[in-house]
PDB file of C-alpha atoms in Angstrom:
ATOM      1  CA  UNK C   1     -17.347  73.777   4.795  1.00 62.00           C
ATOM      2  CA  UNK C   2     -15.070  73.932   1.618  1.00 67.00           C
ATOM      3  CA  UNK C   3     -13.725  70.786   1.051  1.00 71.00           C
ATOM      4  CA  UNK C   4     -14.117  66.647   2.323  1.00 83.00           C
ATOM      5  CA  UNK C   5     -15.627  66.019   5.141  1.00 92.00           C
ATOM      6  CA  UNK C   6     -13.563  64.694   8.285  1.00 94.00           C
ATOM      7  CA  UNK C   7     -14.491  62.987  11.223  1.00 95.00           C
ATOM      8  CA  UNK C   8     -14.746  65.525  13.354  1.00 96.00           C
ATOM      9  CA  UNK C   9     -16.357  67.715  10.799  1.00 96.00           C
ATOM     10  CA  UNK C  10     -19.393  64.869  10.378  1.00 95.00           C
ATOM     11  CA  UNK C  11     -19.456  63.928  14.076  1.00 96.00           C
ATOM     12  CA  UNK C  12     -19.428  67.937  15.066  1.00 97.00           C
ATOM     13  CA  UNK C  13     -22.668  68.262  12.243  1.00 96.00           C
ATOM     14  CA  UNK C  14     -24.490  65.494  13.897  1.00 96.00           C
ATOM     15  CA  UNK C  15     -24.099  67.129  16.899  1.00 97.00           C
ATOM     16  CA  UNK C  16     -25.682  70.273  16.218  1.00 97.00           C
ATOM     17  CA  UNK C  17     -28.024  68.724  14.066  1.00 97.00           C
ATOM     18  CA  UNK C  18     -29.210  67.016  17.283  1.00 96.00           C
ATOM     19  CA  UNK C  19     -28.745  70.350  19.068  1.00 97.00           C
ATOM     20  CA  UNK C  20     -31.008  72.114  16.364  1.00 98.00           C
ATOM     21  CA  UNK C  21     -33.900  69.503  16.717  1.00 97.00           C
ATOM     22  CA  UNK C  22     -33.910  69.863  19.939  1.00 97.00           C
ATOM     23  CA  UNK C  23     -34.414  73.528  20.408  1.00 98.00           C
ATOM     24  CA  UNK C  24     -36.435  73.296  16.998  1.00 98.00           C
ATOM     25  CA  UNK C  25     -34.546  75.043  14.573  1.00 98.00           C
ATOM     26  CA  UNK C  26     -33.540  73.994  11.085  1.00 98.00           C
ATOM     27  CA  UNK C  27     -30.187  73.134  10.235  1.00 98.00           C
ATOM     28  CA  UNK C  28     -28.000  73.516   7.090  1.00 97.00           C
ATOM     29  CA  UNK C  29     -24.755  72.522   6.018  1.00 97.00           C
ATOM     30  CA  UNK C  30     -23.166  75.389   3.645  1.00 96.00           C
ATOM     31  CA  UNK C  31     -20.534  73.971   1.503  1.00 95.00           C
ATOM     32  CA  UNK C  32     -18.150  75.578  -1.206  1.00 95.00           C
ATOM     33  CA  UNK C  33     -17.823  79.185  -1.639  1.00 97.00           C
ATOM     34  CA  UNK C  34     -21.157  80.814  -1.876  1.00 98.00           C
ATOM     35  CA  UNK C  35     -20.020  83.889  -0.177  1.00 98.00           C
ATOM     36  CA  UNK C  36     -17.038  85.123  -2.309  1.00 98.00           C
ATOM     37  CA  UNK C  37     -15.471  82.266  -4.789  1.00 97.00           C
ATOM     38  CA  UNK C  38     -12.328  84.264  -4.754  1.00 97.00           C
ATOM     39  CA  UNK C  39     -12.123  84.743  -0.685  1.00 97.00           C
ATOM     40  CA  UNK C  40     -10.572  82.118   1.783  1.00 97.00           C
ATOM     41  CA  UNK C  41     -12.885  79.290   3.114  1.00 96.00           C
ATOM     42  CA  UNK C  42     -13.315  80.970   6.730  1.00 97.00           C
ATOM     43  CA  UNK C  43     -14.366  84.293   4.448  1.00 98.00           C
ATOM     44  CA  UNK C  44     -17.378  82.140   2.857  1.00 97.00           C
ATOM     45  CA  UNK C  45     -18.966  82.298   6.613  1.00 98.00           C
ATOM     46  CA  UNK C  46     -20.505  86.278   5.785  1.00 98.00           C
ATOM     47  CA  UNK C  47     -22.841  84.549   3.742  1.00 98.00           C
ATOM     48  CA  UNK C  48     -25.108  84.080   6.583  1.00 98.00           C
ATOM     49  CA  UNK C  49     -25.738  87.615   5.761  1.00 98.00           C
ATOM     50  CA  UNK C  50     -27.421  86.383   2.416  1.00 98.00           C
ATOM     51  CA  UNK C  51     -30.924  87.214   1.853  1.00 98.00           C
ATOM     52  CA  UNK C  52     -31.522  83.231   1.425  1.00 98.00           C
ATOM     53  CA  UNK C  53     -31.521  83.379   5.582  1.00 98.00           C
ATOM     54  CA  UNK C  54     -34.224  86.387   5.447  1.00 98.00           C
ATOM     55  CA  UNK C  55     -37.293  84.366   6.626  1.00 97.00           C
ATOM     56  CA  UNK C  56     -35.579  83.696   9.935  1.00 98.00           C
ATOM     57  CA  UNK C  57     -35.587  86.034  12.692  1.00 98.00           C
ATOM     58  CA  UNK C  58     -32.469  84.735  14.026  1.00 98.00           C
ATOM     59  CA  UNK C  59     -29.821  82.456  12.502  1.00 98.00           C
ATOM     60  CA  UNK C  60     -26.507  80.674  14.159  1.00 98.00           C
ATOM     61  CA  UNK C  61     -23.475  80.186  12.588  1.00 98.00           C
ATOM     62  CA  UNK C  62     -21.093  78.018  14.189  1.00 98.00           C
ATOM     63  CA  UNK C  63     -17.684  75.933  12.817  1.00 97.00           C
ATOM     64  CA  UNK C  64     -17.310  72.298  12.001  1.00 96.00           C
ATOM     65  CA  UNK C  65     -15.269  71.747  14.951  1.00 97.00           C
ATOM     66  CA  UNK C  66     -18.342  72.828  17.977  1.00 98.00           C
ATOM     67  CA  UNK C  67     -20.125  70.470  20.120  1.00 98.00           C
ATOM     68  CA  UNK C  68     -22.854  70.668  22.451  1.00 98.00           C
ATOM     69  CA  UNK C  69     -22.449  68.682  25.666  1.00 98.00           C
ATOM     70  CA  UNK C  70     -24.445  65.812  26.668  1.00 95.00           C
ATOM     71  CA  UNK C  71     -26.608  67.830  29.339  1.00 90.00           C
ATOM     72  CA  UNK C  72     -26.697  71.247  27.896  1.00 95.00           C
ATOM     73  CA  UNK C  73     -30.602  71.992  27.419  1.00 96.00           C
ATOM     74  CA  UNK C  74     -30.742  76.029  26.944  1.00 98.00           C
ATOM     75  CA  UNK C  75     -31.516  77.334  24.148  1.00 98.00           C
ATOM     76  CA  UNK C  76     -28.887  79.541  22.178  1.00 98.00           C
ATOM     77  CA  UNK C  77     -31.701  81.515  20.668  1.00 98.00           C
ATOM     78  CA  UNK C  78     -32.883  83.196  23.471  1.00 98.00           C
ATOM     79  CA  UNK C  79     -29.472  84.626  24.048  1.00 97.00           C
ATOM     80  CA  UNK C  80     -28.792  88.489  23.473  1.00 94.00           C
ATOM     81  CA  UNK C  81     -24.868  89.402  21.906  1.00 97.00           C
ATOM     82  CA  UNK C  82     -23.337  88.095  18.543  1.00 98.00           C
ATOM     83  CA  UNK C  83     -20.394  86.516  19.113  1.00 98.00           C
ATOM     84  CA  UNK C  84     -17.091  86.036  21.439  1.00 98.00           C
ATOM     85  CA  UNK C  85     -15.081  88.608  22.849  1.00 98.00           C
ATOM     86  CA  UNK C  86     -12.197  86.955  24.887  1.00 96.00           C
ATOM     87  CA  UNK C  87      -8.920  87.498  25.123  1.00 95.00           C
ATOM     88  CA  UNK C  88      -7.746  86.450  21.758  1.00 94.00           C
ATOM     89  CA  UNK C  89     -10.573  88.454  20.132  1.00 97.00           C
ATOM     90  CA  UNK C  90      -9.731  91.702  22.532  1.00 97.00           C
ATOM     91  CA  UNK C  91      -6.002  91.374  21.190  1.00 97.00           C
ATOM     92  CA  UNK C  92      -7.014  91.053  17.383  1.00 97.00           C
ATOM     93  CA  UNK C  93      -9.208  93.938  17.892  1.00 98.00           C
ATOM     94  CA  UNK C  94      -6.478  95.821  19.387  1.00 98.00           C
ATOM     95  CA  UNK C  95      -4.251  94.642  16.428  1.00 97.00           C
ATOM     96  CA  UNK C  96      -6.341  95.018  13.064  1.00 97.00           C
ATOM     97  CA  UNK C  97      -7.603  98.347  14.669  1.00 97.00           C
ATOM     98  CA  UNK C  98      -3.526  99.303  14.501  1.00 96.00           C
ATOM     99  CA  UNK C  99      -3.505  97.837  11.118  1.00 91.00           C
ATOM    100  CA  UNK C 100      -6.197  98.703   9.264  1.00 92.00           C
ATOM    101  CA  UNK C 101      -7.455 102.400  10.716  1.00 94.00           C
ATOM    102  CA  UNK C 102      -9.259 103.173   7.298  1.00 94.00           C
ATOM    103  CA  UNK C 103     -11.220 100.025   7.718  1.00 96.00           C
ATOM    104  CA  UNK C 104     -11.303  99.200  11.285  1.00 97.00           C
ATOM    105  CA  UNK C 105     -11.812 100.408  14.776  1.00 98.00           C
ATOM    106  CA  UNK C 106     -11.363 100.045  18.364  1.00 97.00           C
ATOM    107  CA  UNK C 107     -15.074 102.177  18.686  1.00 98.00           C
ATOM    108  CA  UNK C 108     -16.832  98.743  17.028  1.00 98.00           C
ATOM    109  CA  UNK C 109     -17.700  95.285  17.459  1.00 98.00           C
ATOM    110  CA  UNK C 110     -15.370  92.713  17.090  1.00 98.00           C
ATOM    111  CA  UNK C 111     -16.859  88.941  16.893  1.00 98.00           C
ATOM    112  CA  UNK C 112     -14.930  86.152  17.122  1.00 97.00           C
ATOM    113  CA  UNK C 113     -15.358  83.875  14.474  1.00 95.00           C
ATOM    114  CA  UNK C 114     -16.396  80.858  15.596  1.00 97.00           C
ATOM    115  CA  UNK C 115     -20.089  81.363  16.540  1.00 98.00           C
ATOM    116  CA  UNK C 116     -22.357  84.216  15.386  1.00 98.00           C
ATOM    117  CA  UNK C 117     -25.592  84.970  16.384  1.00 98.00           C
ATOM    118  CA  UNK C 118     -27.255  87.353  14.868  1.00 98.00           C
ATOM    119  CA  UNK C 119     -31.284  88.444  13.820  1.00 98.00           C
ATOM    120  CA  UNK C 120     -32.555  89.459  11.098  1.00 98.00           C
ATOM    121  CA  UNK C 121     -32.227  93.377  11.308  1.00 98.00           C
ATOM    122  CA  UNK C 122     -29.049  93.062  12.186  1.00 98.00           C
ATOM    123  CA  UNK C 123     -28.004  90.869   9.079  1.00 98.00           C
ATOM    124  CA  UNK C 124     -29.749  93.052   6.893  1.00 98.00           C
ATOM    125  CA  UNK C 125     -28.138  96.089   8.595  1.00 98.00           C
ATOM    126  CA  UNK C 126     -24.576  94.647   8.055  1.00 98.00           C
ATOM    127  CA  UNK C 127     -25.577  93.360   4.189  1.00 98.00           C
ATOM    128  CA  UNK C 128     -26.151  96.775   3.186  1.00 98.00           C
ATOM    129  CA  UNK C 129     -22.351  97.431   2.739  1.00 98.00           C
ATOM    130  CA  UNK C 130     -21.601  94.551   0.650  1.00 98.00           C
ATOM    131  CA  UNK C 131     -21.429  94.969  -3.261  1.00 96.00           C
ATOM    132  CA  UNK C 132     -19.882  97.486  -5.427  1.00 95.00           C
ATOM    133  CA  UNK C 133     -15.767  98.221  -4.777  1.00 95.00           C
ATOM    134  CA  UNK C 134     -14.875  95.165  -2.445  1.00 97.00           C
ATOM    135  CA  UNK C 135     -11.092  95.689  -2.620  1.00 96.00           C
ATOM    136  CA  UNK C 136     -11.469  96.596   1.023  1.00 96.00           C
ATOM    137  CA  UNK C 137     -11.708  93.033   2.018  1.00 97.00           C
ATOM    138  CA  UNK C 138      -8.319  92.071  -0.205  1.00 96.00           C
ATOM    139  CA  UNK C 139      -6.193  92.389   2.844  1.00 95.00           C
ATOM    140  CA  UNK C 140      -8.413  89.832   4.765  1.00 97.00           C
ATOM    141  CA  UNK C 141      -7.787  87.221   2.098  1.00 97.00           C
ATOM    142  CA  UNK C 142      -5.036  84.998   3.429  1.00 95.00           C
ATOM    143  CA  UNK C 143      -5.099  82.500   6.184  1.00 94.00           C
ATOM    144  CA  UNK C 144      -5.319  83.605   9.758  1.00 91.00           C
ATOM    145  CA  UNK C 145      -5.210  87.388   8.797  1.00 94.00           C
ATOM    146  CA  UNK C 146      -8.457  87.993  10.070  1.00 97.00           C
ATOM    147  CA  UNK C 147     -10.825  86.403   7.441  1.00 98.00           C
ATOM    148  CA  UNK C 148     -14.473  86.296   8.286  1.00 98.00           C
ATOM    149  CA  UNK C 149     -13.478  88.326  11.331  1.00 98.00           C
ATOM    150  CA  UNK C 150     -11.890  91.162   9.461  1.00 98.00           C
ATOM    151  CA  UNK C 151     -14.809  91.910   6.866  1.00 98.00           C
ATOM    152  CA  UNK C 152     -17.318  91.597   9.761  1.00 98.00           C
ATOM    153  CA  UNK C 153     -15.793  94.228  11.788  1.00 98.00           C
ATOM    154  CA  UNK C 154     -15.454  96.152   8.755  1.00 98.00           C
ATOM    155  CA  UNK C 155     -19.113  96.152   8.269  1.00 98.00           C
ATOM    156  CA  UNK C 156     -19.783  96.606  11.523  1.00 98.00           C
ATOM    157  CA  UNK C 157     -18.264  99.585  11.589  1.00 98.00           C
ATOM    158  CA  UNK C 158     -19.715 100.662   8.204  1.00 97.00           C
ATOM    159  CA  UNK C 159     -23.177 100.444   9.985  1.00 98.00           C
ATOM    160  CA  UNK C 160     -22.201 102.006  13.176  1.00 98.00           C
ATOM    161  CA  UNK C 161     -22.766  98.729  15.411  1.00 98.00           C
ATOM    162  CA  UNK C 162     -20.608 100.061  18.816  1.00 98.00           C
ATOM    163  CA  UNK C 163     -18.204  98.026  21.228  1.00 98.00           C
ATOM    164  CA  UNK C 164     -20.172  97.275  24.328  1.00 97.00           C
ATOM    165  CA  UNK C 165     -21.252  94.507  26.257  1.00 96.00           C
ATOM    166  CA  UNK C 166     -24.199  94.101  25.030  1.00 96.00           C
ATOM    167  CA  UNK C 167     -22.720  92.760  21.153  1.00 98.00           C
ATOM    168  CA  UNK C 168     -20.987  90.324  22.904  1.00 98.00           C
ATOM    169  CA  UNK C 169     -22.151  86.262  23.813  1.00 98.00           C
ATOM    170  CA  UNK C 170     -20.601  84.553  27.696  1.00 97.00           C
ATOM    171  CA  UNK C 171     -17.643  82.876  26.723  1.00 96.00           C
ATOM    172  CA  UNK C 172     -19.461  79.681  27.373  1.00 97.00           C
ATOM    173  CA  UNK C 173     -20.887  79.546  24.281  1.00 98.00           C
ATOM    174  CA  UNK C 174     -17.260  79.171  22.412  1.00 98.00           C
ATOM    175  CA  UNK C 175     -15.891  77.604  25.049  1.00 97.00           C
ATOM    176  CA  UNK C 176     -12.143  75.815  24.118  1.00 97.00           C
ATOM    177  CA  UNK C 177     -12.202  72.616  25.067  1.00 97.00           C
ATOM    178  CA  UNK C 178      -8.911  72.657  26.665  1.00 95.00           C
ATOM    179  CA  UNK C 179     -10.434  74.954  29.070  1.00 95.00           C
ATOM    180  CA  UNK C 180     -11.842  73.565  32.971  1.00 95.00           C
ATOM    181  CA  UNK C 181     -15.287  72.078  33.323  1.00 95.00           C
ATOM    182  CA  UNK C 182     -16.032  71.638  29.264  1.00 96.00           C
ATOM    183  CA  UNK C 183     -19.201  69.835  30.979  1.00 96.00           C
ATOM    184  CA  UNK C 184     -20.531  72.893  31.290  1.00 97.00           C
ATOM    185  CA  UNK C 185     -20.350  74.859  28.817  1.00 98.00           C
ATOM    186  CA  UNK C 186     -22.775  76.067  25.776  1.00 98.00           C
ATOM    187  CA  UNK C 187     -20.869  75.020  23.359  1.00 98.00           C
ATOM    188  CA  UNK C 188     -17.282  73.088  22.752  1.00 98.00           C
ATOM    189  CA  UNK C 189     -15.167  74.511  20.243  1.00 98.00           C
ATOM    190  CA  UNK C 190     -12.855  71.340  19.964  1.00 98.00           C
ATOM    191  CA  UNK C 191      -8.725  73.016  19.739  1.00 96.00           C
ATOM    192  CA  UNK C 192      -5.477  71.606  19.388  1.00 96.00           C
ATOM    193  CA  UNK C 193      -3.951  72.196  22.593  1.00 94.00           C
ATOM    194  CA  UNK C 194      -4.552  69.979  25.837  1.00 93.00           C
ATOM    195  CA  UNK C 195      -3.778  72.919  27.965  1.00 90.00           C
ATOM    196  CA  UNK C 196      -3.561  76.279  27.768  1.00 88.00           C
ATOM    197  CA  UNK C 197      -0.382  76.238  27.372  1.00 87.00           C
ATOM    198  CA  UNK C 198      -0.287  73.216  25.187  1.00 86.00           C
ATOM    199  CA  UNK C 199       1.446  70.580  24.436  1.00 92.00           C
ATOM    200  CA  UNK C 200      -0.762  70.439  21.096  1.00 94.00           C
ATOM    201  CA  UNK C 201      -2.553  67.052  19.703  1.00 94.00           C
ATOM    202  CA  UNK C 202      -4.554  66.229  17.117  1.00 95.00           C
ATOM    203  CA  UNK C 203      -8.147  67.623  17.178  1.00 96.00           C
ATOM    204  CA  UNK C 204      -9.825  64.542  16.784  1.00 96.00           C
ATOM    205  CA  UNK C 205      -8.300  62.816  20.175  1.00 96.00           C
ATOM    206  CA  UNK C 206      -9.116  65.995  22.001  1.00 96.00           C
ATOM    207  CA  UNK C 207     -12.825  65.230  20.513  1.00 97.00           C
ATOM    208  CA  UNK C 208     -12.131  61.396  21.571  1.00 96.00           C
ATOM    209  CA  UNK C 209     -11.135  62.689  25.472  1.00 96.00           C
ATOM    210  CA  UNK C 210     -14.595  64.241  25.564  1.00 97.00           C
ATOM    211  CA  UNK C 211     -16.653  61.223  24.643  1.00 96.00           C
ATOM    212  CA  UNK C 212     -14.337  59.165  26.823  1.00 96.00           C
ATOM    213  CA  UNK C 213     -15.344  61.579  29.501  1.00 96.00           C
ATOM    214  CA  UNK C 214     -19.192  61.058  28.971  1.00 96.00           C
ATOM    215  CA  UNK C 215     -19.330  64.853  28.483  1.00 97.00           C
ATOM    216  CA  UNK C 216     -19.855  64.752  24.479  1.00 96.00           C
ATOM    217  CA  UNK C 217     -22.030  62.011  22.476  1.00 87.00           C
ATOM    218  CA  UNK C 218     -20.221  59.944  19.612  1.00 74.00           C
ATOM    219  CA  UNK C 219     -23.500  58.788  18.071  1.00 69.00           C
ATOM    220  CA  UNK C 220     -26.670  60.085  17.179  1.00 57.00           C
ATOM    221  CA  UNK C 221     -29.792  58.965  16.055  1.00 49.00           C
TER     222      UNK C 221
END
């Protein structure tokens, strides 16, 4: 998170905080720009690849705007596959694979951004191509032009992680919240629209619809 809290930002952290002591995990806000100071806010999320994180087998990264739901019980650990692959992700992939051939590549994974899951060899695996001539990353830099997204696929590729199924989390666990039966999914990542189509409303009343539907908890202990 780079930047002041909102209210969905603090009620999405006691959420997961609530999620994490549940499955027993530890949770951890990351703040500022410990990644790369000069690199957009949604960049500073490759710092889960920081050695810092090395004493856990596996660690989840998720954005300020994801909820659990009420009843969901599973535990995300136990899942296999990094992040999402849905349509969206399928057409960026298509597009910075276009864009970018030196650095990109329809032959690797793509994750979506807002959840990653991934253990400790892997982390380690992608870490190895950080440091030294980073200019590679420059083109990432700006707001919506791929981001986090962009240098993880890039280092993906670097280490020779394939597209297949297997890299790849059920949708459920990023599901948009303007999507049918939020009650069950993994996670709620809380969007704009109302629809898929839209019309578009704050995030906050879209976060206010859920509690008002019993399916997400406003408070938390």
């Amino acid at each position: 998170m780079d930047g002041n809290l909102r209210p969905l930002d603090t009620a999405s952290i006691a959420n997961m905080k609530a999620y994490a002591k549940m499955v027993g995990a530890d949770y951890e806000l990351v703040t500022g720009r410990p990644f790369r100071k000069h690199l957009t806010g949604a960049c500073q999320k490759v710092y889960m690849l920081d050695e810092k994180w090395d004493k856990y087998d596996k660690v989840l990264m998720v954005d300020i705007d994801m909820f659990a739901p009420k009843n969901m019980t599973e535990n995300v650990f136990d899942l296999t596959g990094v992040g999402l692959y849905a349509e969206t992700q399928q057409m960026l992939h298509r597009k910075i694979a276009a864009h970018a051939p030196m650095f990109a590549s329809q032959k690797h994974a793509y994750w979506g951004g807002a959840i990653y899951l991934m253990d400790r060899k892997l982390r380690q695996n992608l870490r190895r191509h950080l440091g030294g001539d980073e200019s590679w990353m420059l083109p990432y830099n700006k707001a919506y032009q791929f981001e986090d997204e962009g240098i993880m696929h890039t280092l993906a590729m670097l280490s020779g992680i394939r597209h297949s199924k297997e890299q790849y989390l059920d949708r459920k666990w990023c599901q948009c919240s303007f999507l049918p039966n939020p009650e069950n999914a993994g996670f709620i990542h809380v969007r704009t629209k109302i629809t898929p189509q839209g019309p578009k409303r704050e995030k906050i009343e879209n976060f206010h619809g859920l509690c008002d539907a019993g399916i997400v908890e406003w408070n938390y202990d």
